[in-house]
XYZ file of C-alpha atoms in Angstrom:
707
model
C -0.401 -0.007 0.019
C 1.307 3.741 -1.014
C 1.856 5.766 2.444
C -1.165 8.109 3.041
C -1.286 11.279 2.877
C -1.084 13.690 4.420
C -4.018 16.678 3.507
C -6.983 15.066 3.328
C -10.929 15.810 3.227
C -14.055 13.741 4.330
C -16.585 14.739 2.363
C -19.307 13.737 3.367
C -22.715 13.137 1.249
C -25.827 12.043 3.441
C -28.529 13.078 1.746
C -32.070 13.271 1.994
C -33.675 11.781 -0.166
C -37.405 14.433 -0.330
C -34.153 17.151 -1.729
C -33.925 18.317 -5.522
C -31.447 19.284 -7.426
C -29.187 16.813 -6.373
C -25.968 17.389 -7.766
C -27.157 20.187 -10.439
C -24.722 22.591 -9.613
C -21.580 20.274 -9.385
C -18.786 21.911 -11.642
C -15.456 20.492 -12.294
C -13.578 23.257 -12.050
C -14.522 24.969 -8.802
C -14.907 21.675 -7.485
C -10.555 21.312 -8.635
C -10.322 25.518 -7.419
C -12.049 24.817 -3.830
C -9.302 21.903 -3.347
C -6.652 23.744 -4.169
C -7.570 26.786 -2.732
C -7.596 24.275 0.810
C -4.119 22.337 -0.502
C -6.277 18.426 0.186
C -4.102 16.125 -2.107
C -6.652 13.332 -0.894
C -11.228 12.871 -0.241
C -13.023 10.447 0.328
C -15.958 10.501 -1.982
C -19.736 8.865 -1.501
C -20.902 6.181 -3.430
C -23.591 5.863 -1.666
C -24.821 7.001 1.975
C -26.872 5.800 4.823
C -29.869 7.213 3.164
C -28.939 4.490 1.534
C -28.921 6.152 -2.190
C -26.249 5.833 -4.880
C -24.525 8.902 -5.881
C -23.496 7.250 -9.629
C -25.815 4.613 -12.123
C -25.779 1.805 -9.944
C -27.706 -2.186 -11.170
C -27.176 -3.131 -7.497
C -28.731 -0.429 -5.731
C -31.078 2.973 -5.559
C -29.785 4.952 -7.236
C -30.534 9.111 -5.656
C -34.238 9.892 -6.785
C -33.718 13.589 -7.902
C -29.921 13.106 -8.949
C -29.827 13.534 -12.917
C -25.873 13.625 -13.318
C -23.599 10.440 -12.258
C -22.151 12.920 -9.215
C -19.210 10.137 -8.386
C -17.278 10.280 -12.184
C -17.453 14.023 -12.992
C -16.128 14.298 -9.012
C -13.917 11.548 -9.915
C -12.142 13.003 -12.714
C -12.109 16.145 -10.932
C -9.660 14.734 -8.712
C -7.263 12.354 -11.103
C -6.935 15.904 -13.207
C -4.979 17.915 -10.405
C -3.637 14.875 -8.843
C -5.890 13.970 -5.674
C -6.764 10.607 -4.383
C -9.996 9.964 -4.328
C -11.429 6.616 -1.879
C -14.479 5.749 -1.963
C -16.985 5.683 0.696
C -20.003 3.263 0.689
C -22.646 3.191 4.261
C -22.643 -0.504 5.481
C -24.066 -0.775 9.280
C -26.872 1.830 8.111
C -28.590 1.669 4.596
C -32.297 3.927 5.540
C -33.306 2.988 2.136
C -32.586 -1.128 1.887
C -34.487 -0.682 5.957
C -37.742 0.658 4.504
C -37.801 -1.555 1.115
C -37.087 -4.529 3.962
C -37.670 -4.477 7.244
C -36.538 -8.258 7.807
C -33.068 -6.658 7.544
C -33.247 -4.541 10.769
C -31.817 -4.762 13.978
C -34.139 -6.122 16.250
C -34.124 -4.963 20.216
C -34.270 -7.550 23.103
C -37.623 -5.879 23.448
C -38.679 -7.132 20.101
C -38.356 -3.462 18.227
C -36.183 -1.777 15.715
C -36.739 1.895 16.059
C -38.195 4.380 18.738
C -41.788 5.940 17.252
C -41.118 8.860 15.807
C -37.906 9.470 16.599
C -35.810 10.870 13.188
C -33.197 8.509 13.896
C -31.452 6.010 11.560
C -32.081 1.903 11.814
C -29.387 -0.766 12.296
C -28.982 -3.746 9.764
C -28.329 -7.118 10.731
C -25.036 -8.182 8.687
C -26.821 -11.689 9.530
C -29.540 -10.715 6.943
C -30.052 -11.023 2.767
C -28.353 -7.150 3.614
C -24.976 -8.364 3.745
C -25.539 -9.707 -0.059
C -27.125 -6.589 -1.396
C -24.307 -4.701 0.578
C -21.184 -6.778 -0.968
C -22.847 -6.692 -4.602
C -22.976 -3.168 -4.253
C -18.663 -2.832 -2.994
C -18.137 -5.064 -6.138
C -19.665 -2.691 -9.092
C -17.846 0.085 -7.667
C -14.797 -1.747 -7.656
C -15.271 -2.837 -11.150
C -16.395 0.240 -12.463
C -13.311 1.889 -10.449
C -10.720 -0.648 -10.863
C -8.132 1.708 -9.695
C -9.753 3.092 -6.826
C -7.853 4.421 -4.287
C -9.759 2.623 -1.638
C -13.129 1.742 -0.080
C -13.915 2.856 3.307
C -17.255 1.077 4.412
C -18.763 3.246 7.527
C -20.357 2.138 10.422
C -18.593 -1.401 11.416
C -20.083 -2.642 14.917
C -20.895 -5.756 16.626
C -25.091 -5.309 17.554
C -26.753 -7.114 19.185
C -29.731 -8.994 17.531
C -32.527 -10.808 18.487
C -34.265 -11.032 15.222
C -35.756 -14.713 14.713
C -32.988 -15.118 12.066
C -30.726 -14.260 15.136
C -32.352 -16.978 18.000
C -32.225 -19.502 15.744
C -28.408 -19.047 14.617
C -27.500 -18.522 18.557
C -29.678 -21.865 19.126
C -28.219 -23.247 16.469
C -24.754 -22.479 17.930
C -25.231 -23.676 21.185
C -26.155 -20.463 22.818
C -28.288 -19.333 25.097
C -29.551 -15.754 23.589
C -31.565 -14.398 27.504
C -27.981 -14.460 27.778
C -26.025 -11.540 26.869
C -22.876 -13.053 27.130
C -24.141 -15.863 24.446
C -25.499 -13.041 22.589
C -22.194 -11.065 21.836
C -20.202 -13.815 21.447
C -23.473 -14.325 18.930
C -22.688 -10.396 17.880
C -18.621 -11.094 17.225
C -19.300 -13.573 14.936
C -21.664 -11.953 12.451
C -19.154 -9.528 12.726
C -16.419 -11.899 11.339
C -18.993 -12.808 8.621
C -18.852 -9.403 7.789
C -15.460 -8.463 7.984
C -14.468 -11.403 5.628
C -17.132 -11.024 2.946
C -16.923 -6.841 2.646
C -12.851 -7.622 2.389
C -12.829 -9.686 0.328
C -15.696 -8.039 -2.406
C -13.909 -4.588 -2.137
C -10.198 -6.583 -3.560
C -12.494 -9.054 -5.667
C -10.745 -6.287 -8.873
C -7.091 -6.296 -7.204
C -5.691 -7.336 -4.153
C -3.672 -4.331 -3.867
C -6.486 -2.572 -2.951
C -6.866 -0.411 0.765
C -9.537 -1.234 2.943
C -11.176 0.308 6.010
C -13.920 -0.398 8.425
C -14.829 2.082 10.678
C -16.085 2.171 13.744
C -15.290 5.691 15.134
C -12.173 4.027 16.918
C -9.474 1.587 17.185
C -10.328 -1.746 19.482
C -7.236 -2.034 21.369
C -6.127 -5.732 21.335
C -8.013 -7.111 18.982
C -5.538 -7.328 16.058
C -8.407 -9.672 14.077
C -9.938 -7.430 14.113
C -7.022 -4.974 13.057
C -6.238 -6.742 10.738
C -8.970 -6.411 7.833
C -7.998 -2.628 7.716
C -4.726 -1.541 5.329
C -4.702 0.981 7.633
C -6.192 3.346 10.522
C -8.738 6.786 10.158
C -8.914 7.919 13.759
C -12.241 9.836 14.478
C -11.551 12.146 16.705
C -14.177 14.900 16.700
C -12.567 17.559 19.578
C -16.195 20.125 20.003
C -18.293 16.384 18.949
C -17.916 15.124 22.298
C -14.098 12.860 22.049
C -12.461 16.266 23.812
C -8.759 17.519 22.853
C -7.368 14.474 24.864
C -8.591 11.449 22.991
C -6.704 10.975 19.842
C -2.839 11.552 22.058
C -4.264 8.227 23.648
C -5.501 6.557 20.957
C -2.881 7.541 18.462
C 0.204 6.448 20.732
C -1.289 2.925 21.233
C -1.325 3.440 16.654
C 1.488 4.222 16.227
C 2.517 0.847 17.890
C 1.208 -1.239 14.994
C 3.010 -2.124 11.545
C -0.198 0.352 9.431
C -0.660 4.164 9.257
C -3.086 6.165 9.896
C -4.570 9.323 9.952
C -6.370 11.509 12.519
C -9.730 12.534 11.463
C -11.161 15.645 12.913
C -14.438 18.097 10.776
C -14.254 21.970 9.945
C -17.608 21.851 11.806
C -18.709 23.865 15.305
C -19.621 20.470 16.805
C -19.316 17.417 14.427
C -20.869 15.634 11.416
C -24.522 16.971 9.406
C -23.953 20.250 11.069
C -24.841 22.589 7.237
C -23.424 26.111 8.084
C -21.303 24.793 10.839
C -17.876 26.779 11.492
C -15.134 26.305 14.225
C -12.105 28.983 13.941
C -9.041 28.466 12.107
C -7.057 28.899 14.971
C -8.695 25.491 15.988
C -8.100 23.750 13.417
C -4.989 24.290 12.765
C -4.294 23.083 16.282
C -6.133 20.123 15.237
C -4.047 19.293 12.161
C -0.730 19.876 14.065
C -2.010 17.350 17.104
C -1.890 14.400 14.562
C 1.569 15.437 13.090
C 2.648 15.337 16.634
C 1.276 12.236 17.015
C 2.352 10.281 14.526
C -0.557 10.545 12.045
C -1.539 11.857 8.551
C -4.519 14.173 9.060
C -8.099 14.664 7.520
C -10.680 17.053 8.236
C -14.471 15.962 7.489
C -17.031 18.131 5.516
C -20.357 17.679 4.198
C -21.381 18.985 0.958
C -23.906 20.656 0.188
C -26.814 18.588 -1.958
C -26.164 20.879 -4.796
C -22.643 19.691 -5.095
C -21.407 23.027 -4.555
C -18.619 23.263 -2.434
C -17.841 25.636 0.722
C -15.829 28.021 -0.310
C -15.363 29.621 3.216
C -14.702 26.138 4.593
C -11.718 25.484 1.590
C -10.531 28.568 2.568
C -10.354 27.357 6.654
C -9.225 23.921 5.495
C -6.010 25.363 3.448
C -5.013 27.401 6.818
C -4.494 24.836 8.441
C -3.095 22.521 5.785
C -0.639 25.612 4.392
C 1.311 24.892 7.687
C 0.817 21.002 7.070
C 2.525 21.191 3.707
C 5.466 23.339 4.678
C 6.213 20.613 7.666
C 5.311 16.899 5.771
C 9.318 15.906 5.225
C 9.417 16.413 9.505
C 7.142 14.159 9.898
C 6.943 10.903 7.468
C 8.178 7.504 8.150
C 7.563 8.180 12.085
C 8.466 5.875 15.406
C 7.387 7.085 18.760
C 10.264 7.903 21.007
C 9.840 6.902 24.505
C 10.573 5.509 28.119
C 7.174 5.105 28.848
C 3.905 2.438 28.772
C 0.670 2.372 29.581
C -0.451 -1.118 29.380
C -4.197 -0.966 29.151
C -6.417 -4.394 30.324
C -8.819 -6.304 28.234
C -11.804 -4.747 31.051
C -11.006 -1.612 29.186
C -10.249 -2.191 25.616
C -13.264 -3.607 25.090
C -14.753 0.176 26.318
C -12.042 1.980 24.742
C -14.610 4.741 22.491
C -16.323 8.014 22.858
C -18.366 8.045 25.285
C -15.512 8.390 27.958
C -17.309 5.485 29.957
C -15.925 4.274 33.368
C -13.133 0.884 32.071
C -11.743 3.644 29.755
C -11.434 6.228 32.684
C -8.272 4.476 34.123
C -6.413 4.449 30.875
C -7.990 8.238 30.019
C -6.149 8.796 33.646
C -2.940 7.721 33.844
C -2.372 8.779 29.885
C -4.377 12.942 30.479
C -1.053 12.712 33.566
C 1.678 12.099 31.567
C 0.573 14.230 28.643
C 0.400 16.989 31.616
C 3.408 16.123 32.845
C 5.039 16.559 29.500
C 6.797 12.813 29.116
C 6.352 10.833 25.740
C 5.031 7.895 26.047
C 2.856 4.860 24.713
C -0.250 2.615 24.750
C 0.574 -0.997 24.555
C -2.457 -3.638 24.096
C -2.410 -7.086 26.124
C 0.014 -8.733 23.376
C 2.383 -6.206 22.953
C 5.964 -7.016 24.232
C 7.464 -4.438 26.991
C 11.108 -4.698 25.458
C 12.122 -0.938 25.040
C 10.156 0.623 27.725
C 12.107 2.090 30.461
C 8.374 2.302 33.048
C 5.323 0.423 32.742
C 2.761 1.835 34.421
C -0.759 -0.103 34.718
C -3.929 1.347 35.215
C -6.495 -0.153 37.750
C -9.346 -3.385 35.959
C -4.978 -4.579 34.544
C -5.424 -8.105 34.417
C -2.487 -9.324 37.009
C -2.744 -13.568 35.251
C -0.738 -15.722 35.430
C 0.989 -15.248 31.812
C 1.433 -11.424 33.090
C 2.795 -12.253 36.119
C 5.705 -14.364 34.295
C 6.057 -11.951 31.563
C 6.062 -8.383 34.423
C 8.306 -10.842 36.045
C 10.768 -10.999 33.419
C 10.666 -6.966 32.588
C 11.236 -6.359 36.259
C 14.560 -9.179 36.528
C 15.728 -6.492 33.117
C 15.894 -3.701 35.360
C 12.298 -2.471 33.895
C 9.981 -1.169 36.953
C 6.555 -0.400 37.229
C 3.947 2.004 38.553
C 0.554 0.591 39.315
C -2.356 1.587 40.744
C -5.594 -0.241 42.047
C -6.234 -3.549 41.778
C -2.890 -4.019 38.873
C -0.973 -5.228 41.221
C -3.234 -8.235 42.740
C -4.563 -11.895 41.008
C -7.464 -12.384 39.855
C -9.556 -13.278 42.799
C -8.339 -10.320 44.001
C -7.448 -11.142 47.380
C -3.754 -11.560 47.816
C -1.347 -9.399 46.013
C 0.266 -11.278 42.505
C 2.890 -8.957 42.560
C 4.178 -7.206 45.721
C 4.990 -4.016 44.760
C 7.581 -4.680 48.261
C 8.807 -6.984 50.729
C 6.548 -8.129 53.211
C 3.811 -6.753 51.950
C 0.122 -7.635 52.467
C -3.749 -7.293 51.290
C -6.495 -6.685 53.666
C -9.047 -6.204 51.233
C -11.122 -3.583 50.114
C -11.027 -0.063 52.299
C -15.102 0.097 53.371
C -14.719 3.989 53.121
C -15.292 5.931 50.217
C -14.180 8.442 49.983
C -11.237 8.753 52.213
C -8.168 11.197 52.510
C -4.386 10.957 50.829
C -1.488 12.327 52.531
C 1.488 13.611 52.124
C 5.376 12.538 53.031
C 8.306 13.530 53.403
C 9.566 12.182 50.238
C 6.636 13.345 48.325
C 7.503 17.500 48.677
C 6.423 18.046 45.512
C 2.614 17.503 46.650
C 1.953 21.183 48.250
C -0.685 20.698 50.835
C 0.220 18.554 53.450
C -3.751 18.233 55.189
C -5.632 15.029 54.587
C -6.908 15.050 50.977
C -10.158 13.912 49.805
C -10.599 11.051 47.325
C -12.636 8.928 45.485
C -13.241 5.799 44.573
C -12.607 3.546 47.347
C -8.795 2.150 48.158
C -7.434 -1.654 48.881
C -6.357 -2.090 52.854
C -2.470 -2.633 52.793
C -0.271 -3.534 55.559
C 3.728 -3.720 55.488
C 4.882 -6.485 58.157
C 8.172 -6.533 59.902
C 10.188 -6.008 57.095
C 8.927 -3.267 55.951
C 6.903 -1.802 59.005
C 5.451 2.359 58.032
C 6.371 5.137 60.854
C 4.500 7.661 61.248
C 7.388 10.365 60.409
C 6.346 8.564 56.913
C 9.770 7.197 55.058
C 12.087 3.772 55.616
C 14.799 3.043 54.662
C 12.817 -0.321 53.361
C 10.493 0.961 51.220
C 9.538 4.349 50.583
C 6.355 5.508 51.411
C 4.746 7.747 48.513
C 1.536 9.014 50.636
C -0.668 7.375 53.563
C -4.029 7.485 53.924
C -6.748 8.280 56.129
C -10.076 7.250 56.912
C -13.453 10.037 57.828
C -15.336 9.431 60.535
C -17.629 7.734 58.626
C -19.480 7.020 55.075
C -22.389 8.814 54.023
C -25.169 7.138 53.884
C -29.150 8.808 54.897
C -29.399 7.890 58.962
C -26.478 9.859 59.268
C -24.000 12.245 56.991
C -21.833 15.349 57.545
C -22.826 19.238 55.506
C -22.778 18.746 52.319
C -20.682 16.363 50.750
C -18.729 13.553 52.998
C -17.699 13.251 56.018
C -14.021 14.665 57.860
C -10.880 12.928 57.721
C -10.890 11.199 61.336
C -7.386 12.435 63.207
C -5.219 9.602 64.070
C -3.928 8.257 67.179
C -0.574 9.770 67.853
C 0.017 5.908 68.542
C -0.551 4.874 65.620
C 1.666 4.085 62.282
C -0.078 6.099 59.479
C -2.050 3.245 56.602
C 0.303 3.696 53.295
C -1.566 4.637 50.705
C 1.937 4.611 48.270
C 4.094 2.394 48.723
C 7.336 2.332 46.435
C 10.461 -0.382 45.656
C 13.075 0.867 43.464
C 11.424 -1.631 40.797
C 7.499 -0.834 41.770
C 5.885 2.438 42.789
C 1.851 1.284 43.351
C -0.646 3.120 44.943
C -4.001 1.226 46.849
C -6.480 3.921 45.326
C -7.742 3.942 41.730
C -5.395 6.339 41.039
C -6.425 7.103 37.774
C -9.424 6.435 37.478
C -9.938 10.078 40.439
C -7.669 11.948 38.497
C -10.634 11.278 34.841
C -13.154 11.806 37.080
C -12.075 14.763 39.431
C -9.405 16.081 37.414
C -7.739 17.480 41.100
C -4.222 17.954 40.310
C -2.903 16.515 43.554
C -3.381 13.904 42.160
C -0.831 13.960 39.666
C 1.497 15.819 42.012
C 1.404 11.553 43.720
C 2.072 9.920 40.322
C 4.623 12.389 39.378
C 6.984 12.159 42.917
C 6.278 7.828 42.031
C 7.133 8.029 38.865
C 10.302 10.682 39.413
C 10.831 7.939 41.662
C 11.242 5.496 39.542
C 13.384 7.559 37.137
C 15.734 8.127 39.908
C 14.817 11.644 40.251
C 14.887 12.827 36.725
C 12.019 12.266 34.080
C 12.904 11.896 30.462
C 11.535 15.119 29.829
C 12.010 18.616 32.268
C 10.400 21.416 30.183
C 10.195 24.898 31.852
C 7.667 27.125 30.757
C 5.178 25.256 29.656
C 1.950 25.182 31.118
C 0.023 21.613 32.104
C -2.706 21.987 28.857
C 0.888 21.766 26.824
C 2.434 18.701 24.651
C 5.240 17.379 24.119
C 6.388 14.440 22.121
C 9.547 12.714 20.348
C 9.278 10.990 17.263
C 12.381 9.647 14.957
C 12.706 9.429 11.025
C 15.488 6.984 10.690
C 16.300 7.193 7.379
C 16.932 10.803 7.759
C 18.683 10.408 10.972
C 17.201 13.173 13.146
C 14.474 12.546 16.327
C 11.825 15.371 16.010
C 10.436 16.602 19.506
C 7.329 18.609 18.441
C 5.650 21.031 21.003
C 2.061 22.085 21.484
C 0.097 25.038 23.234
C -3.662 26.062 23.162
C -5.965 27.083 25.804
C -9.817 25.167 25.316
C -13.106 26.908 26.084
C -16.880 25.101 27.402
C -18.352 27.059 25.587
C -22.236 25.281 24.689
C -22.599 22.057 24.850
C -24.163 19.206 21.661
C -25.970 16.544 23.131
C -25.462 16.643 26.376
C -22.260 17.024 26.353
C -19.088 20.280 26.842
C -18.077 21.239 22.883
C -14.576 22.243 24.387
C -13.479 25.002 21.914
C -10.204 26.375 20.578
C -10.355 30.628 19.453
C -7.052 32.459 20.955
C -3.826 31.165 19.814
C -0.539 32.484 22.601
C 2.507 32.755 22.324
C 5.092 31.057 25.006
C 8.379 32.542 24.921
C 11.678 31.431 26.424
C 10.618 27.220 26.569
C 13.258 25.614 28.261
C 13.782 21.951 27.182
C 16.041 18.822 28.035
C 15.198 15.597 26.692
C 16.947 11.941 27.085
C 18.059 10.664 24.267
C 19.284 6.885 22.509
C 21.958 8.811 20.263
C 23.793 12.240 21.014
C 23.040 15.151 18.190
C 25.039 16.941 15.623
C 22.700 20.092 15.126
C 19.481 21.257 16.419
C 16.907 23.366 15.328
C 13.774 24.527 14.190
C 12.239 22.843 11.945
C 10.884 24.049 8.773
C 12.121 27.798 9.573
C 15.899 26.074 9.966
C 16.519 28.664 12.541
C 19.800 27.199 15.042
C 19.510 26.555 17.836
C 22.051 26.640 20.815
C 22.339 23.358 23.015
C 24.452 21.000 24.998
C 24.174 17.838 24.545
C 25.852 15.235 27.434
C 26.708 11.769 27.087
C 24.579 9.679 30.438
C 27.503 7.044 30.791
C 30.366 9.694 30.190
C 28.805 13.553 31.492
C 33.120 14.644 31.098
C 32.171 14.077 27.374
C 28.873 16.518 27.093
C 29.533 20.035 25.484
C 27.865 22.728 24.217
C 27.407 23.720 20.926
C 25.165 25.456 18.052
C 23.909 23.970 15.079
C 25.132 23.931 12.298
C 28.422 24.599 13.816
C 31.296 22.370 15.575
C 30.093 18.828 17.996
C 28.346 17.885 20.806
C 29.030 15.225 22.349
C 31.046 12.849 20.799
C 30.097 14.635 18.030
C 29.653 11.197 15.618
C 25.697 11.576 16.690
C 26.794 7.502 18.389
C 24.762 5.036 19.845
C 24.218 5.848 23.984
C 21.901 7.002 25.998
C 22.533 11.265 26.022
C 21.017 14.452 27.383
C 19.990 17.304 25.222
C 19.127 21.552 26.731
C 18.430 23.665 24.752
C 15.366 26.644 24.348
C 12.638 27.694 22.126
C 12.715 31.210 22.159
C 8.687 31.461 20.747
C 6.760 29.410 19.281
C 2.487 29.845 18.550
C 0.222 26.171 18.922
C 3.694 23.843 17.497
C 6.674 23.916 17.227
C 8.097 21.489 15.914
C 13.081 20.928 17.187
C 14.595 18.704 14.518
C 17.799 16.986 16.785
C 19.848 15.382 13.766
C 22.158 12.673 14.742
């Protein structure tokens, strides 16, 4: 497969059959002019929309009743004349025309209904019905007409619980209990793979190397079987449409570990898809595209074509502002791999809920990711199948299941010198009644605390936590006891084990029978002779929080929780983090990528303040309007190789820097990019630290460190 292009548009065209004049205003030259104005070099065009209508002559499907031209063919011709790629879109999970013609093809809910009466909503179609034959025939028709197509995009793909008569009979024949949701879900998964196999075969029926993308709005972490039906990934993540600005960075940090090209997908809308007349600020789109580059992705911007077929000039002027910057940065953004010493390992429990819904199963992973983003640390997100080799610290959020196989993997990782930072149940056995991997010698588990919330106390080993009083934390904790080998004195620190946080309980839990004030009960003072109960303990290689720290951070957003996390992370790294910054706010972001073929690292700095302005579907709309320049941002990076030069790109402005080999500090010396040498001077291997200052940047700055 050819590398994806950097500047793409996803051109939605879901158009009601009640609207006349479809494509009547399409003009090839104006269409091309819009693409040129937007600096677009790939655009996804529609064969069939959610309404079930085709936008070209069809022997299989239903041409839009008010389409009088071969719109898709004319669009493709216009694109090819100006070297713009044009993958072809077909709606798979939704087809209102087919649903109307064949109501027996609609997914049936457990209560026997297929739709909510009088509600304007889509109806999901069953892939375990003749609809799948109909869909595959549509795909084959498209690839036969355009055998040299640039790819097939299939949309709205998921495992749907279906209680139709056919589904019930198939479950019975397979020995599944349709009344058991787990069995019904197992059946739904089997239907989904039936869909994957048949539609992928249809898309590749003319040309085996046809790119294929099955879009479900996200990527199922750990499900390599499902991922392998995609030739690449498109990460749908519209920050203003409910995903928020921290969804894409976490998903991208997983996908970059997989051996496939990928792009990020935002939208030009103020909120989300289908917003005719909706526009976001150019500054927001500039930042969103810069973030895609910073996390190793190509760019795609969602738009919706007017039913007339006329491209909106304001939209493509807006897109052009962002894509002009992307075009200038492309040489430093292709064929990249992450440079990260930290990995979050997501559990199967959390992977099953990795979506834009921000459900509870995701909270732990998102909380850990947000802490690392705000601490400016490059990291990746691994699924349960991934190796931990090459990382120094592995973060195990609560919900991670320490199976026998995972325990063996963790022990091997520790034996190689790796370090683990875990929270909640992550170090417990599968029964969650004892430690599978004790964080320190002599520690034992007494069980789950009956108190929620309770309180954290900083110790002498957490001086960066500015509050020394009890700090409330919600979600509950495990009660940890230190034996004679690792007792916990009231002072808060011992020689054998580091006590990073102590725990204090309230007088009682809040109930209807007894409560105090507006929220929760205050902490009960400990007896003078009573040792502190540990809330966070650490050995040289393992740090453990007894609370569900990451979930608490995702839900409450209390910066003090991040302070405790930072203390534990610094403990494991020996005091100095892989990236140290000055003058970069917590809402700033840092990532480091490597272009091995070009023999250089590229450090990305991002910063844009976000604001909540209104709501959409009950969720706050988080927007970017103003971009504020930052000045004098100092960075110290730990890198695998000593750089010879450091410069801002794409401006190619040289920076003064100091580089020092980690194992031979005396070898380090200051240098100016473009002249002189740093460290050993040959860019040879060996850990090093590099320090430099970015004089000023707005929204996004790349720093090239060539070795």
